[in-house]
CSV table of C-alpha atoms and ligand atoms in Angstrom, one decimal:
chain,number,residue,atom,x,y,z
A,273,MET,CA,0.8,15.6,-5.9
A,274,SER,CA,2.5,19.2,-6.0
A,275,PHE,CA,4.9,20.4,-3.4
A,276,ILE,CA,3.9,22.6,-0.7
A,277,SER,CA,6.6,24.4,1.6
A,278,ILE,CA,7.3,22.6,5.2
A,279,GLN,CA,5.3,25.1,7.0
A,280,GLN,CA,2.4,24.6,4.8
A,281,ALA,CA,2.8,20.9,5.7
A,282,MET,CA,2.8,21.8,9.1
A,283,LYS,CA,-0.6,23.6,8.8
A,284,ARG,CA,-2.0,21.0,7.2
A,285,GLY,CA,-1.2,18.6,9.9
A,286,LYS,CA,-2.6,15.4,8.9
A,287,GLY,CA,-2.7,13.4,5.7
A,288,LYS,CA,-0.5,13.0,2.5
A,289,VAL,CA,2.4,15.5,1.7
A,290,ALA,CA,4.7,16.1,-0.5
A,291,ILE,CA,7.6,18.3,0.3
A,292,ARG,CA,11.3,18.9,-0.5
A,293,GLY,CA,14.4,20.7,1.1
A,294,TRP,CA,17.8,20.2,2.5
A,295,VAL,CA,18.8,17.6,5.1
A,296,TYR,CA,19.3,19.7,8.3
A,297,ARG,CA,20.2,16.6,10.5
A,298,GLU,CA,20.2,12.9,10.3
A,299,ARG,CA,20.5,9.9,12.2
A,300,GLY,CA,19.3,6.6,12.0
A,301,SER,CA,19.8,3.0,13.1
A,302,ASN,CA,19.9,-0.1,10.8
A,303,LYS,CA,16.2,-0.2,10.6
A,304,VAL,CA,15.2,3.3,10.3
A,305,LYS,CA,16.8,6.7,9.6
A,306,PHE,CA,15.4,10.1,10.7
A,307,ILE,CA,16.2,13.2,8.9
A,308,VAL,CA,15.3,16.6,10.1
A,309,LEU,CA,14.3,18.5,6.1
A,310,ARG,CA,14.6,22.4,6.3
A,311,ASP,CA,13.4,24.6,3.1
A,312,SER,CA,13.4,28.1,3.7
A,313,THR,CA,10.1,28.3,5.9
A,314,SER,CA,11.1,25.4,8.0
A,315,ARG,CA,11.8,22.3,9.4
A,316,ILE,CA,10.1,18.9,10.1
A,317,GLN,CA,11.6,15.4,11.2
A,318,CYS,CA,10.9,12.7,8.2
A,319,VAL,CA,11.2,9.1,9.0
A,320,ILE,CA,12.4,6.5,6.4
A,321,LYS,CA,11.5,2.6,7.4
A,322,LYS,CA,13.7,-0.1,6.2
A,323,ASP,CA,11.1,-2.6,5.5
A,324,ASP,CA,8.8,0.0,3.5
A,325,PHE,CA,11.9,0.0,0.7
A,326,SER,CA,14.0,-2.0,-1.5
A,327,LYS,CA,17.6,-2.7,-0.4
A,328,LYS,CA,18.8,-0.3,-3.0
A,329,LYS,CA,16.5,2.5,-1.8
A,330,TRP,CA,17.3,2.2,1.8
A,331,LYS,CA,21.3,1.5,0.9
A,332,GLN,CA,20.5,5.2,-0.5
A,333,ALA,CA,18.4,6.7,2.3
A,334,ASP,CA,20.9,5.3,4.8
A,335,SER,CA,24.2,7.0,3.0
A,336,LEU,CA,22.6,10.6,3.8
A,337,GLN,CA,24.5,13.2,4.9
A,338,ILE,CA,23.6,16.7,6.2
A,339,GLU,CA,23.2,19.6,3.7
A,340,ALA,CA,21.6,16.3,0.5
A,341,SER,CA,19.0,17.8,-1.0
A,342,MET,CA,15.8,16.1,-1.5
A,343,GLU,CA,12.1,15.3,-2.4
A,344,ILE,CA,10.1,13.3,0.0
A,345,LYS,CA,6.4,11.9,-0.3
A,346,GLY,CA,4.6,11.0,3.1
A,347,THR,CA,2.2,11.3,5.7
A,348,ILE,CA,2.6,13.9,8.1
A,349,LYS,CA,1.3,13.5,11.8
A,350,LYS,CA,1.8,15.6,15.4
A,351,ASP,CA,4.8,14.1,17.4
A,352,LYS,CA,5.3,16.3,20.1
A,353,ARG,CA,8.8,14.3,20.3
A,354,ALA,CA,10.1,15.9,16.8
A,355,PRO,CA,11.9,19.0,16.9
A,356,THR,CA,8.6,21.3,15.2
A,357,GLY,CA,5.8,19.1,17.0
A,358,TYR,CA,5.5,17.2,13.7
A,359,ASP,CA,6.6,14.2,11.7
A,360,VAL,CA,6.7,12.8,8.1
A,361,SER,CA,6.4,8.7,7.6
A,362,VAL,CA,8.1,8.8,4.4
A,363,SER,CA,6.6,6.3,1.6
A,364,ASP,CA,8.4,8.0,-0.8
A,365,PHE,CA,11.5,9.8,-1.6
A,366,LYS,CA,14.0,11.2,-4.0
A,367,ILE,CA,17.5,12.2,-3.4
A,368,VAL,CA,18.0,15.8,-5.9
A,369,GLY,CA,21.6,16.3,-5.2
A,370,PHE,CA,24.1,14.6,-3.0
A,371,SER,CA,26.0,16.1,-0.2
A,372,ASP,CA,29.8,15.3,0.5
A,373,THR,CA,31.3,15.2,4.3
A,374,TYR,CA,29.8,18.9,5.4
A,375,PRO,CA,32.1,21.4,6.2
A,376,ILE,CA,30.5,23.2,8.9
A,377,THR,CA,30.5,21.3,12.5
A,378,LYS,CA,29.8,22.7,15.4
A,379,ASP,CA,31.4,25.3,17.7
A,380,GLN,CA,33.3,26.9,15.0
A,381,SER,CA,35.4,30.4,14.9
A,382,SER,CA,33.6,33.1,13.2
A,383,GLU,CA,36.7,33.4,10.9
A,384,PHE,CA,35.9,29.5,9.4
A,385,LEU,CA,32.5,30.7,9.3
A,386,LEU,CA,33.1,34.0,7.2
A,387,ASP,CA,35.6,31.8,5.1
A,388,LYS,CA,32.3,29.6,4.4
A,389,ARG,CA,29.8,32.3,4.3
A,390,HIS,CA,28.9,30.6,0.8
A,391,LEU,CA,27.7,27.7,3.0
A,392,TRP,CA,27.1,29.3,6.4
A,393,LEU,CA,24.2,31.3,5.1
A,394,ARG,CA,22.1,28.4,5.1
A,395,SER,CA,22.3,27.8,8.9
A,396,ARG,CA,19.2,28.7,11.1
A,397,ARG,CA,21.0,32.0,12.3
A,398,MET,CA,22.0,33.6,8.9
A,399,THR,CA,18.4,32.5,7.3
A,400,ALA,CA,16.9,34.4,10.3
A,401,ILE,CA,18.7,37.5,9.7
A,402,MET,CA,18.5,37.4,5.6
A,403,LYS,CA,14.7,37.2,6.1
A,404,VAL,CA,14.5,40.0,8.7
A,405,ARG,CA,16.7,42.1,6.3
A,406,SER,CA,14.6,41.5,3.6
A,407,ALA,CA,11.5,42.2,5.6
A,408,TYR,CA,12.9,45.9,6.7
A,409,ILE,CA,13.8,46.9,3.2
A,410,GLN,CA,10.4,45.6,1.8
A,411,ALA,CA,8.4,47.8,4.9
A,412,ARG,CA,11.0,50.6,3.6
A,413,ASP,CA,10.0,50.5,0.2
A,414,GLU,CA,5.7,50.0,1.2
A,415,PHE,CA,6.7,53.1,3.7
A,416,PHE,CA,8.1,55.6,1.0
A,417,LYS,CA,5.4,54.3,-1.6
A,418,LYS,CA,2.6,55.3,1.4
A,419,GLU,CA,4.5,58.9,2.0
A,420,GLY,CA,4.0,59.2,-2.1
A,421,PHE,CA,8.0,59.6,-3.2
A,422,TYR,CA,9.4,58.1,-6.6
A,423,ARG,CA,12.5,55.9,-6.5
A,424,PHE,CA,15.4,57.4,-8.2
A,425,ASP,CA,19.0,55.9,-8.9
A,426,ALA,CA,22.3,57.8,-9.0
A,427,PRO,CA,25.5,56.5,-10.5
A,428,ILE,CA,28.0,54.1,-8.5
A,429,LEU,CA,31.1,55.3,-10.6
A,430,GLN,CA,31.4,59.4,-9.8
A,431,PRO,CA,33.8,61.5,-10.4
A,432,SER,CA,34.5,63.2,-7.2
A,433,GLN,CA,33.5,62.9,-3.0
A,434,CYS,CA,30.9,63.3,-0.8
A,435,GLU,CA,32.0,62.3,2.5
A,436,GLY,CA,35.7,63.1,2.2
A,437,GLY,CA,38.7,61.9,-0.2
A,438,SER,CA,40.1,59.7,2.4
A,439,THR,CA,37.4,57.1,2.3
A,440,LEU,CA,37.3,56.7,-1.5
A,441,PHE,CA,37.9,53.7,-3.6
A,442,GLU,CA,39.5,54.5,-7.0
A,443,VAL,CA,38.3,52.8,-10.1
A,444,LYS,CA,40.4,52.8,-13.1
A,445,TYR,CA,38.2,54.1,-16.0
A,446,TYR,CA,39.6,53.8,-19.9
A,447,GLY,CA,42.4,55.8,-19.3
A,448,ASN,CA,40.8,57.8,-16.4
A,449,LYS,CA,40.3,57.7,-12.9
A,450,THR,CA,36.9,57.7,-11.2
A,451,TYR,CA,35.5,56.4,-7.2
A,452,LEU,CA,32.5,54.3,-6.3
A,453,SER,CA,29.8,55.7,-4.6
A,454,GLN,CA,30.1,57.0,-1.0
A,455,SER,CA,26.8,58.6,-1.0
A,456,TRP,CA,23.8,59.1,-3.5
A,457,GLN,CA,23.2,62.6,-2.3
A,458,LEU,CA,24.5,64.7,-5.1
A,459,TYR,CA,22.8,63.2,-7.3
A,460,ALA,CA,19.6,63.1,-5.9
A,461,GLU,CA,20.0,67.0,-5.2
A,462,ALA,CA,20.1,67.3,-8.7
A,463,ALA,CA,16.4,64.9,-9.2
A,464,VAL,CA,14.9,66.5,-6.3
A,465,PHE,CA,14.6,69.7,-8.2
A,466,ALA,CA,12.4,67.3,-10.8
A,467,LEU,CA,10.6,64.7,-8.0
A,468,GLU,CA,10.7,66.6,-5.1
A,469,LYS,CA,10.4,63.7,-3.0
A,470,ILE,CA,12.6,60.9,-3.8
A,471,TYR,CA,14.2,58.0,-2.1
A,472,ASN,CA,17.1,54.7,-3.0
A,473,MET,CA,18.8,52.1,-1.6
A,474,GLY,CA,22.3,51.4,-3.0
A,475,PRO,CA,25.5,49.9,-2.5
A,476,THR,CA,27.9,52.6,-1.1
A,477,PHE,CA,31.7,52.1,-0.7
A,478,ARG,CA,34.4,53.2,1.9
A,479,ALA,CA,37.7,52.5,2.3
A,480,GLU,CA,37.3,52.4,6.2
A,481,LYS,CA,40.4,51.9,7.3
A,482,SER,CA,39.2,51.4,11.3
A,483,LYS,CA,38.5,47.7,12.2
A,484,THR,CA,35.4,48.1,14.2
A,485,SER,CA,32.0,45.8,14.3
A,486,ARG,CA,30.5,48.7,13.0
A,487,HIS,CA,32.2,49.4,9.9
A,488,LEU,CA,32.1,47.7,6.9
A,489,SER,CA,33.8,48.9,3.3
A,490,GLU,CA,31.0,48.2,1.3
A,491,PHE,CA,27.4,48.4,2.6
A,492,TRP,CA,24.2,49.5,1.6
A,493,MET,CA,22.5,52.6,2.1
A,494,ALA,CA,18.9,54.0,2.3
A,495,GLU,CA,18.6,57.4,1.4
A,496,THR,CA,16.1,60.0,1.2
A,497,GLU,CA,15.9,63.7,-0.2
A,498,VAL,CA,13.0,65.9,0.3
A,499,ALA,CA,12.4,69.6,-1.9
A,500,TRP,CA,11.2,72.4,0.8
A,501,PHE,CA,12.3,70.2,3.7
A,502,ASP,CA,14.3,72.1,6.3
A,503,LEU,CA,16.3,70.6,9.2
A,504,HIS,CA,13.6,70.0,11.7
A,505,ASP,CA,11.4,68.4,8.9
A,506,ILE,CA,13.9,65.7,7.8
A,507,THR,CA,14.7,65.0,11.4
A,508,GLU,CA,11.2,64.4,12.2
A,509,PHE,CA,10.8,62.2,8.9
A,510,ALA,CA,13.9,59.7,9.9
A,511,LYS,CA,12.3,59.2,12.8
A,512,LYS,CA,8.9,58.2,11.1
A,513,GLU,CA,10.3,55.9,8.7
A,514,ILE,CA,12.6,53.9,11.1
A,515,LYS,CA,9.8,53.6,13.3
A,516,TYR,CA,7.7,52.3,10.8
A,517,CYS,CA,10.1,50.1,10.0
A,518,VAL,CA,11.2,48.6,13.3
A,519,LYS,CA,7.3,47.9,13.9
A,520,LYS,CA,6.7,46.2,10.7
A,521,VAL,CA,9.7,44.1,10.8
A,522,ALA,CA,8.8,43.2,14.8
A,523,LYS,CA,5.7,42.4,14.1
A,524,GLU,CA,6.3,40.0,10.7
A,525,CYS,CA,9.8,38.4,11.9
A,526,ALA,CA,8.5,37.7,15.9
A,527,GLU,CA,10.0,34.2,15.4
A,528,GLU,CA,13.2,35.0,13.5
A,529,LEU,CA,13.8,37.5,16.1
A,530,LYS,CA,13.2,35.5,19.2
A,531,PHE,CA,15.5,32.8,17.6
A,532,LEU,CA,18.6,35.3,17.6
A,533,GLY,CA,17.5,36.2,21.2
A,534,ARG,CA,15.6,39.8,20.6
A,535,ASP,CA,12.8,40.6,22.3
A,536,PRO,CA,10.4,41.7,19.5
A,537,LYS,CA,7.9,43.2,22.2
A,538,LYS,CA,10.7,45.7,23.2
A,539,LEU,CA,11.3,46.9,19.8
A,540,LEU,CA,7.4,47.5,19.5
A,541,LYS,CA,7.9,49.1,22.5
A,542,ILE,CA,10.9,51.4,21.9
A,543,ALA,CA,9.0,52.6,18.5
A,544,ASP,CA,5.8,53.6,20.6
A,545,LYS,CA,8.3,55.9,22.5
A,546,LYS,CA,8.9,59.5,21.8
A,547,TRP,CA,12.3,59.7,20.2
A,548,PRO,CA,14.2,63.0,21.5
A,549,THR,CA,16.2,65.6,19.7
A,550,ILE,CA,18.8,67.2,21.4
A,551,LYS,CA,21.7,69.6,20.2
A,552,TYR,CA,25.1,68.6,19.9
A,553,ARG,CA,26.2,70.9,22.7
A,554,ASP,CA,23.3,69.5,25.0
A,555,ALA,CA,25.0,66.1,24.0
A,556,LEU,CA,28.1,67.6,25.7
A,557,LYS,CA,26.5,68.3,28.8
A,558,VAL,CA,24.9,65.2,29.3
A,559,LEU,CA,28.3,63.5,28.5
A,560,LYS,CA,29.5,65.9,30.9
A,561,GLU,CA,27.3,65.9,33.7
A,562,LYS,CA,26.2,62.1,33.7
A,563,ALA,CA,29.0,60.2,32.2
A,564,LYS,CA,32.0,62.4,33.3
A,565,VAL,CA,33.4,63.1,29.6
A,566,ASN,CA,34.9,66.3,29.1
A,567,ILE,CA,34.8,66.9,25.3
A,568,SER,CA,35.2,70.2,23.8
A,569,PHE,CA,33.1,72.2,21.1
A,570,GLY,CA,34.4,71.4,17.7
A,571,LYS,CA,35.3,67.4,18.3
A,572,ASP,CA,33.3,64.9,16.5
A,573,LEU,CA,31.8,62.6,19.1
A,574,ARG,CA,33.6,59.2,18.3
A,575,THR,CA,32.3,55.9,19.0
A,576,ILE,CA,33.2,55.5,22.6
A,577,GLU,CA,30.9,58.8,23.4
A,578,GLU,CA,28.4,57.9,21.5
A,579,ASP,CA,27.5,54.8,23.5
A,580,LYS,CA,28.4,56.9,26.5
A,581,LEU,CA,25.9,59.6,25.6
A,582,MET,CA,23.5,56.5,24.7
A,583,ASP,CA,23.8,54.7,28.1
A,584,HIS,CA,21.5,57.6,29.3
A,585,PHE,CA,18.7,56.8,26.3
A,586,ASP,CA,16.3,54.0,26.0
A,587,THR,CA,15.5,55.1,22.5
A,588,PRO,CA,17.0,56.2,19.5
A,589,ILE,CA,17.9,60.1,19.6
A,590,VAL,CA,18.3,62.9,17.0
A,591,VAL,CA,21.4,64.9,17.6
A,592,THR,CA,21.8,68.4,16.1
A,593,HIS,CA,23.6,71.2,15.1
A,594,TYR,CA,27.1,69.4,15.0
A,595,PRO,CA,30.4,71.9,14.9
A,596,LYS,CA,30.4,73.3,11.4
A,597,GLU,CA,34.1,72.9,11.1
A,598,ILE,CA,34.4,69.5,11.3
A,599,MET,CA,30.9,68.5,8.7
A,600,ALA,CA,31.0,67.7,4.9
A,601,PHE,CA,31.3,70.7,2.6
A,602,TYR,CA,27.3,70.2,2.1
A,603,LYS,CA,26.3,71.1,5.5
A,604,PRO,CA,25.0,74.5,6.2
A,605,THR,CA,25.8,76.8,8.6
A,606,ASP,CA,23.1,77.9,11.0
A,607,SER,CA,22.7,81.5,10.5
A,608,LYS,CA,22.0,82.2,13.9
A,609,HIS,CA,24.7,80.2,15.5
A,610,PRO,CA,27.6,80.2,12.8
A,611,ASP,CA,29.6,77.6,14.3
A,612,GLU,CA,26.8,75.1,14.0
A,613,ALA,CA,25.8,73.3,11.0
A,614,LEU,CA,22.2,72.6,10.3
A,615,CYS,CA,22.9,68.7,10.2
A,616,PHE,CA,21.9,65.6,12.1
A,617,ASP,CA,22.5,62.0,13.3
A,618,MET,CA,20.3,59.8,14.8
A,619,LEU,CA,22.1,57.2,17.4
A,620,ALA,CA,20.7,53.9,18.4
A,621,PRO,CA,20.3,52.4,21.9
A,622,GLU,CA,22.3,49.9,23.1
A,623,GLY,CA,25.4,50.4,21.5
A,624,TYR,CA,24.3,50.1,18.2
A,625,GLY,CA,25.9,53.8,17.2
A,626,GLU,CA,25.2,55.9,14.0
A,627,LEU,CA,21.8,54.8,12.1
A,628,VAL,CA,21.5,57.7,10.3
A,629,GLY,CA,23.4,60.7,8.9
A,630,GLY,CA,21.9,63.5,7.3
A,631,SER,CA,21.4,67.5,6.7
A,632,GLN,CA,19.7,70.8,5.1
A,633,ARG,CA,21.6,71.5,2.0
A,634,SER,CA,23.9,74.3,2.1
A,635,THR,CA,22.8,76.8,-0.9
A,636,ASP,CA,26.0,79.1,-0.3
A,637,ILE,CA,28.1,78.1,-3.2
A,638,GLU,CA,31.0,80.5,-2.0
A,639,GLU,CA,30.8,78.7,1.4
A,640,MET,CA,30.9,75.0,-0.3
A,641,ARG,CA,33.8,76.4,-2.6
A,642,LYS,CA,35.7,77.2,0.2
A,643,ALA,CA,35.2,74.2,2.5
A,644,LEU,CA,36.4,71.7,-0.5
A,645,LYS,CA,39.2,74.0,-1.2
A,646,LYS,CA,40.4,73.1,1.9
A,647,GLU,CA,39.8,69.9,1.6
A,648,GLY,CA,42.1,69.9,-1.5
A,649,GLU,CA,39.3,69.1,-3.7
A,650,ASP,CA,39.5,70.4,-7.3
A,651,ILE,CA,36.4,72.4,-7.3
A,652,LYS,CA,35.9,72.0,-11.3
A,653,SER,CA,34.3,68.9,-10.7
A,654,TYR,CA,31.6,70.7,-8.7
A,655,GLU,CA,30.8,73.1,-11.2
A,656,TRP,CA,27.7,70.9,-11.8
A,657,TYR,CA,26.6,70.5,-8.3
A,658,PHE,CA,26.8,74.0,-8.1
A,659,ASP,CA,25.0,74.8,-11.4
A,660,LEU,CA,21.8,73.2,-8.8
A,661,ARG,CA,21.8,76.3,-6.8
A,662,LYS,CA,21.9,78.8,-9.6
A,663,TYR,CA,18.7,77.8,-11.3
A,664,GLY,CA,16.0,78.2,-8.9
A,665,SER,CA,17.3,76.3,-5.7
A,666,VAL,CA,14.6,75.6,-3.0
A,667,PRO,CA,15.4,74.8,0.7
A,668,HIS,CA,16.0,70.9,0.8
A,669,ALA,CA,17.2,68.2,3.0
A,670,GLY,CA,17.8,64.7,2.9
A,671,TYR,CA,20.0,61.6,4.7
A,672,GLY,CA,21.1,58.2,4.4
A,673,VAL,CA,20.2,54.8,6.8
A,674,GLY,CA,22.9,52.2,7.4
A,675,VAL,CA,21.2,49.3,6.3
A,676,GLU,CA,23.4,47.1,7.9
A,677,ARG,CA,23.5,49.1,11.0
A,678,VAL,CA,19.9,49.0,11.5
A,679,VAL,CA,19.3,45.3,10.7
A,680,ALA,CA,22.2,44.8,13.6
A,681,TRP,CA,20.2,47.0,16.2
A,682,ILE,CA,16.5,45.1,15.0
A,683,CYS,CA,18.6,41.8,15.4
A,684,GLY,CA,20.5,42.5,18.3
A,685,LEU,CA,23.8,41.5,16.5
A,686,GLU,CA,27.3,41.2,17.6
A,687,ASN,CA,28.9,42.2,14.6
A,688,ILE,CA,27.1,44.3,11.5
A,689,LYS,CA,29.4,41.7,9.3
A,690,ASP,CA,26.6,39.2,10.0
A,691,ALA,CA,24.0,41.8,8.7
A,692,ILE,CA,24.9,41.6,5.1
A,693,PRO,CA,25.6,38.3,3.2
A,694,PHE,CA,29.0,38.6,2.3
A,695,PRO,CA,30.8,41.1,4.5
A,696,ARG,CA,33.7,43.1,2.8
A,697,THR,CA,35.8,44.9,5.3
A,698,MET,CA,39.5,46.0,5.0
A,699,LEU,CA,40.6,42.2,6.1
A,700,ARG,CA,37.9,40.3,4.1
A,701,TRP,CA,36.8,40.3,0.8
A,702,LYS,CA,35.9,36.7,0.0
A,703,PRO,CA,34.1,34.7,-0.9
B,155,LIG,O1,26.4,60.0,7.8
B,155,LIG,P1,27.0,59.3,6.8
B,155,LIG,O2,28.4,59.6,6.1
B,155,LIG,O3,25.8,60.0,5.7
B,155,LIG,C1,26.2,60.6,4.1
B,155,LIG,O4,26.8,59.6,3.5
B,155,LIG,C2,25.2,61.4,3.5
B,155,LIG,N1,25.5,62.0,2.1
B,155,LIG,C3,23.5,60.9,3.7
B,155,LIG,C4,23.3,61.6,3.1
B,155,LIG,O5,22.4,63.0,3.6
B,155,LIG,N2,22.0,61.6,2.0
B,155,LIG,O6,26.4,58.0,6.0
B,155,LIG,C5,24.7,57.7,6.6
B,155,LIG,C6,24.7,56.6,7.1
B,155,LIG,C7,25.5,56.4,8.6
B,155,LIG,O7,24.8,57.3,9.6
B,155,LIG,C8,25.8,54.7,8.8
B,155,LIG,O8,24.6,54.6,9.6
B,155,LIG,C9,26.2,54.7,7.5
B,155,LIG,O9,25.2,55.1,6.7
B,155,LIG,N3,27.6,54.3,7.3
B,155,LIG,C10,28.0,53.0,7.6
B,155,LIG,N4,27.8,51.7,7.6
B,155,LIG,C11,28.6,50.7,7.5
B,155,LIG,N5,29.8,50.6,7.5
B,155,LIG,C12,30.7,52.0,7.1
B,155,LIG,N6,31.5,52.2,6.7
B,155,LIG,C13,29.2,52.9,7.2
B,155,LIG,N7,29.4,54.5,7.2
B,155,LIG,C14,28.5,54.6,6.9
B,156,LIG,MG1,27.5,60.4,9.6
């Protein structure tokens, strides 16, 4: 008999089945042992009766501990009292891997669970989140395939910054130094003049000094770059991408989301609405008039202000035209409003902050040189990037999505650390 998943076994609902997995729960008496077995698909109660086995075999069953791995053969039937509505009356079993006393018991602190993350990943909660993350990434790949994009990969070790020198991780590089990637973008701007429509997803590193529930030192950024696109085109495209992914995940992972306390229908509703685009100046007005928060033009919106702003929206919104002065060097000046840049952020509702950051790209080499010099950058290491503007440059635009931010929002997580299997922050880099 070949093994089937627990979900398949329950679909069958009757007859002989062979399943395998890990002991999720166990309890017993001197006559019978109840095991809830889990695999990646579900859980099911299995009943081992002493009378059906030799003394030696019964001893094995009796000593089974949580997380032991085993194979089970038996007869499945409906049972209302069982945790998932079915149980298996066991006719034979084999212990594949014994388990010591499992260190994770009820009501552990979140720090303890982070120390034991290698084991905590097996929990229903982490399994559900990992499934949502996987579904989201697969949905995104599907979206870009449909849209006719090429996947393009950039180096992780890079000679210079893209998003400001203060959060770079330096890496020794044979007698020289290099940095871990802050963004795929600058290299994408080289490839976009060959492939025109490109995307990717890769590990991204920022030495963030802030210990917030939204910042990781290592996260995954899902980036896009498109030739011939201006700011308006790119913001509309970003909305289309996120809406597509949210819908797909809400449908595919409805069970997981419900388990996490998130209503998939609510997400579907949000994805069907129109997501507004407003200018930074208008965002300041909303803050002033509705939230009584006074911010003068030229200040970046901090987390707390983003949250106050988003109290007045029930869908993600796009905010464009941030002050040029405080934006990264590659974000172009709006010729109609020279104090504004042709850039945008997408902000999530419900306190999940900035999901996406992007812009049209500057084609003004002198302006970029000036901005980089002001930041104290060595202009020489950007000459290759300026070359891109010298040989047949065209308008182009792109953005980066914070994968963990999106996963945290979709799942309704309290902390971004649960949106990635092994989080890295200022204070945590193990296991
Ligand atoms: O807004 P950011 O810094 O944009 C860029 O890096 C551009 N070069 C992307 C591009 O245009 N291709 O980062 C993009 C997104 C943010 O909106 C946020 O969602 C996420 O990346 N992000 C982080 N996520 C978790 N932890 C951090 N420390 C993050 N920093 C940025
Ligand atoms: Mg940003």
